[in-house]
């Protein structure tokens, strides 16, 4: 081919070469339209764009042309090469998508299929008791004008400790055994109090009130009332001239609402660096009704709702002026609440994954 072409006049030769490029593009387009598998596409690429392919043959012939024509044709051939490559990449993406869609269709699982129990009866799925109680609480708080906020499980030192008035090397850090990451800067949050800081930093202007439910993690010795992964619901209310009397009244109304009856409570001084004064609010054990059991450790009381007046340093960390605003915060132990509510005497059952246990509460 090159032999004959070399004997032709340069402009005839150039025209012929351009014609070849055009034909090459057309045949490439046809081949691509027909190619409907990855193997066929690989073949097309080798045939047209490979080292020994059709375009390479044209480029080789270019080498024997005078400099002037070579430059012009070279540019055209290069443009063509890029154009073909782009089309080829698009075609491959289309084929990949079709293949993924096909696999998804073939491997589709109907996760809504009903489960049968051992006796062959259809068992409808239901909510976990912690979810049921959490949702009920959210409804109560929403009705009281609270917002519901969220926060990450993996936290940094600042939000879990420092901003909550627990600086580095403060002994209060030892109150909560912590799962640290290797960098010793990040940790699995030990309480939902982190949401106090995140909530304030959302730049909501006081007055405001919000709750933040979620999982927390502690490297605890596990027993009937202590789990390593459990749930809390944080609450914060900030405004002007809020008093301890407001806090106590609020907690009473809340607990009556939760239990649907008047529950006996007691308030003890409690130390939490992020509140001043701080309290432990206990309720009379609803498992043993005060006579003493393993849940209340024989005391007749269960620690449920620690709370207190927000420390000015915490407000400052949240960007709020403590001379103008104040308020209170509380941290509800959700798993303990579930235990009281349903008469469960071992917290470990709640997250045991035992379906026979969970389905008793399903609604
Ligand atoms: C706190 O975590 C504070 N952040 C609560 C708080 C918030 C105080 C705002 C003041 C103001 P504490 O470590 O006591 O506090 O835990 C709060 C509740 O979580 C407890 O009352 C208890 O109901 C529950 N709780 C604590 N440890 C466990 C555990 N290992 N397993 C199950 N529930 C637990």
mmCIF file of N, CA and C and ligand atoms in Angstrom, residues 176 191 193 196 218 220 225-227 230 232 234 272 274-275 280 303-308 329-331 333 336, ligand 1:
data_model
loop_
_atom_site.group_PDB
_atom_site.id
_atom_site.type_symbol
_atom_site.label_atom_id
_atom_site.label_comp_id
_atom_site.label_asym_id
_atom_site.label_seq_id
_atom_site.Cartn_x
_atom_site.Cartn_y
_atom_site.Cartn_z
ATOM 1 N N UNK A 176 -15.312 7.819 83.268
ATOM 2 C CA UNK A 176 -15.882 7.068 82.142
ATOM 3 C C UNK A 176 -14.758 6.328 81.412
ATOM 4 N N UNK A 191 -20.534 9.469 76.254
ATOM 5 C CA UNK A 191 -21.860 9.958 76.650
ATOM 6 C C UNK A 191 -22.420 10.859 75.545
ATOM 7 N N UNK A 193 -23.453 13.727 76.024
ATOM 8 C CA UNK A 193 -23.232 15.141 76.375
ATOM 9 C C UNK A 193 -22.462 15.875 75.274
ATOM 10 N N UNK A 196 -24.477 18.343 73.466
ATOM 11 C CA UNK A 196 -24.651 19.699 74.026
ATOM 12 C C UNK A 196 -23.775 20.678 73.250
ATOM 13 N N UNK A 218 -18.557 2.467 76.544
ATOM 14 C CA UNK A 218 -17.607 2.554 77.658
ATOM 15 C C UNK A 218 -16.955 1.197 77.884
ATOM 16 N N UNK A 220 -16.531 -0.889 80.102
ATOM 17 C CA UNK A 220 -17.073 -1.192 81.439
ATOM 18 C C UNK A 220 -16.917 -2.666 81.799
ATOM 19 N N UNK A 225 -26.668 -4.448 85.298
ATOM 20 C CA UNK A 225 -27.108 -3.076 84.997
ATOM 21 C C UNK A 225 -26.074 -2.274 84.212
ATOM 22 N N UNK A 226 -24.984 -2.908 83.790
ATOM 23 C CA UNK A 226 -23.952 -2.193 83.022
ATOM 24 C C UNK A 226 -23.623 -2.918 81.725
ATOM 25 N N UNK A 227 -23.748 -2.187 80.638
ATOM 26 C CA UNK A 227 -23.346 -2.695 79.318
ATOM 27 C C UNK A 227 -22.166 -1.849 78.834
ATOM 28 N N UNK A 230 -24.382 1.183 75.220
ATOM 29 C CA UNK A 230 -25.751 1.437 75.691
ATOM 30 C C UNK A 230 -26.255 2.759 75.099
ATOM 31 N N UNK A 232 -28.188 6.641 75.524
ATOM 32 C CA UNK A 232 -28.581 7.769 76.376
ATOM 33 C C UNK A 232 -29.398 8.751 75.552
ATOM 34 N N UNK A 234 -29.569 12.864 75.649
ATOM 35 C CA UNK A 234 -29.121 14.105 76.264
ATOM 36 C C UNK A 234 -30.211 15.155 76.115
ATOM 37 N N UNK A 272 -20.696 16.229 88.087
ATOM 38 C CA UNK A 272 -20.392 16.179 86.647
ATOM 39 C C UNK A 272 -19.775 17.543 86.331
ATOM 40 N N UNK A 274 -19.549 19.356 83.923
ATOM 41 C CA UNK A 274 -20.227 20.267 82.987
ATOM 42 C C UNK A 274 -21.488 20.887 83.572
ATOM 43 N N UNK A 275 -21.825 20.544 84.820
ATOM 44 C CA UNK A 275 -22.964 21.217 85.475
ATOM 45 C C UNK A 275 -22.572 21.667 86.879
ATOM 46 N N UNK A 280 -27.945 13.699 90.962
ATOM 47 C CA UNK A 280 -28.318 12.356 90.490
ATOM 48 C C UNK A 280 -29.795 12.219 90.788
ATOM 49 N N UNK A 303 -30.516 4.648 89.438
ATOM 50 C CA UNK A 303 -29.977 5.907 88.919
ATOM 51 C C UNK A 303 -30.424 6.052 87.460
ATOM 52 N N UNK A 304 -31.188 7.100 87.180
ATOM 53 C CA UNK A 304 -31.795 7.172 85.839
ATOM 54 C C UNK A 304 -31.490 8.466 85.105
ATOM 55 N N UNK A 305 -31.431 9.563 85.839
ATOM 56 C CA UNK A 305 -31.444 10.838 85.127
ATOM 57 C C UNK A 305 -30.516 11.882 85.757
ATOM 58 N N UNK A 306 -29.206 11.718 85.591
ATOM 59 C CA UNK A 306 -28.318 12.743 86.128
ATOM 60 C C UNK A 306 -28.551 14.077 85.420
ATOM 61 N N UNK A 307 -28.398 15.164 86.157
ATOM 62 C CA UNK A 307 -28.741 16.469 85.582
ATOM 63 C C UNK A 307 -28.063 17.588 86.363
ATOM 64 N N UNK A 308 -28.262 18.807 85.927
ATOM 65 C CA UNK A 308 -27.719 19.947 86.670
ATOM 66 C C UNK A 308 -27.784 21.222 85.857
ATOM 67 N N UNK A 329 -29.087 20.838 81.907
ATOM 68 C CA UNK A 329 -28.867 19.704 81.002
ATOM 69 C C UNK A 329 -29.137 18.424 81.778
ATOM 70 N N UNK A 330 -29.474 17.376 81.043
ATOM 71 C CA UNK A 330 -29.700 16.074 81.687
ATOM 72 C C UNK A 330 -29.297 14.955 80.737
ATOM 73 N N UNK A 331 -29.026 13.778 81.299
ATOM 74 C CA UNK A 331 -28.625 12.631 80.469
ATOM 75 C C UNK A 331 -29.391 11.401 80.895
ATOM 76 N N UNK A 333 -30.603 7.633 80.917
ATOM 77 C CA UNK A 333 -30.103 6.309 80.538
ATOM 78 C C UNK A 333 -31.226 5.509 79.895
ATOM 79 N N UNK A 336 -31.682 1.657 80.852
ATOM 80 C CA UNK A 336 -32.230 1.489 82.214
ATOM 81 C C UNK A 336 -33.718 1.821 82.207
HETATM 82 C C1 LIG B 1 -23.361 10.812 82.099
HETATM 83 O O1 LIG B 1 -23.064 10.117 81.158
HETATM 84 C C2 LIG B 1 -23.557 12.292 81.953
HETATM 85 N N1 LIG B 1 -23.121 12.693 80.662
HETATM 86 C C3 LIG B 1 -25.039 12.606 82.177
HETATM 87 C C4 LIG B 1 -25.351 14.066 82.408
HETATM 88 C C5 LIG B 1 -25.813 14.824 81.344
HETATM 89 C C6 LIG B 1 -25.195 14.642 83.657
HETATM 90 C C7 LIG B 1 -26.110 16.168 81.523
HETATM 91 C C8 LIG B 1 -25.482 15.969 83.830
HETATM 92 C C9 LIG B 1 -25.958 16.734 82.788
HETATM 93 P P1 LIG B 1 -23.618 8.818 83.768
HETATM 94 O O2 LIG B 1 -22.260 8.276 83.549
HETATM 95 O O3 LIG B 1 -24.116 8.742 85.152
HETATM 96 O O4 LIG B 1 -23.672 10.368 83.275
HETATM 97 O O5 LIG B 1 -24.643 8.097 82.799
HETATM 98 C C10 LIG B 1 -25.953 8.568 82.608
HETATM 99 C C11 LIG B 1 -26.968 7.422 82.660
HETATM 100 O O6 LIG B 1 -26.589 6.434 81.701
HETATM 101 C C12 LIG B 1 -26.982 6.695 83.982
HETATM 102 O O7 LIG B 1 -27.845 7.325 84.881
HETATM 103 C C13 LIG B 1 -27.495 5.330 83.590
HETATM 104 O O8 LIG B 1 -28.910 5.327 83.489
HETATM 105 C C14 LIG B 1 -26.927 5.143 82.220
HETATM 106 N N2 LIG B 1 -25.704 4.321 82.251
HETATM 107 C C15 LIG B 1 -24.475 4.683 82.676
HETATM 108 N N3 LIG B 1 -23.601 3.679 82.518
HETATM 109 C C16 LIG B 1 -24.299 2.654 81.984
HETATM 110 C C17 LIG B 1 -23.964 1.326 81.546
HETATM 111 N N4 LIG B 1 -22.707 0.858 81.618
HETATM 112 N N5 LIG B 1 -24.922 0.519 81.033
HETATM 113 C C18 LIG B 1 -26.204 0.994 80.915
HETATM 114 N N6 LIG B 1 -26.586 2.235 81.295
HETATM 115 C C19 LIG B 1 -25.653 3.058 81.811
#
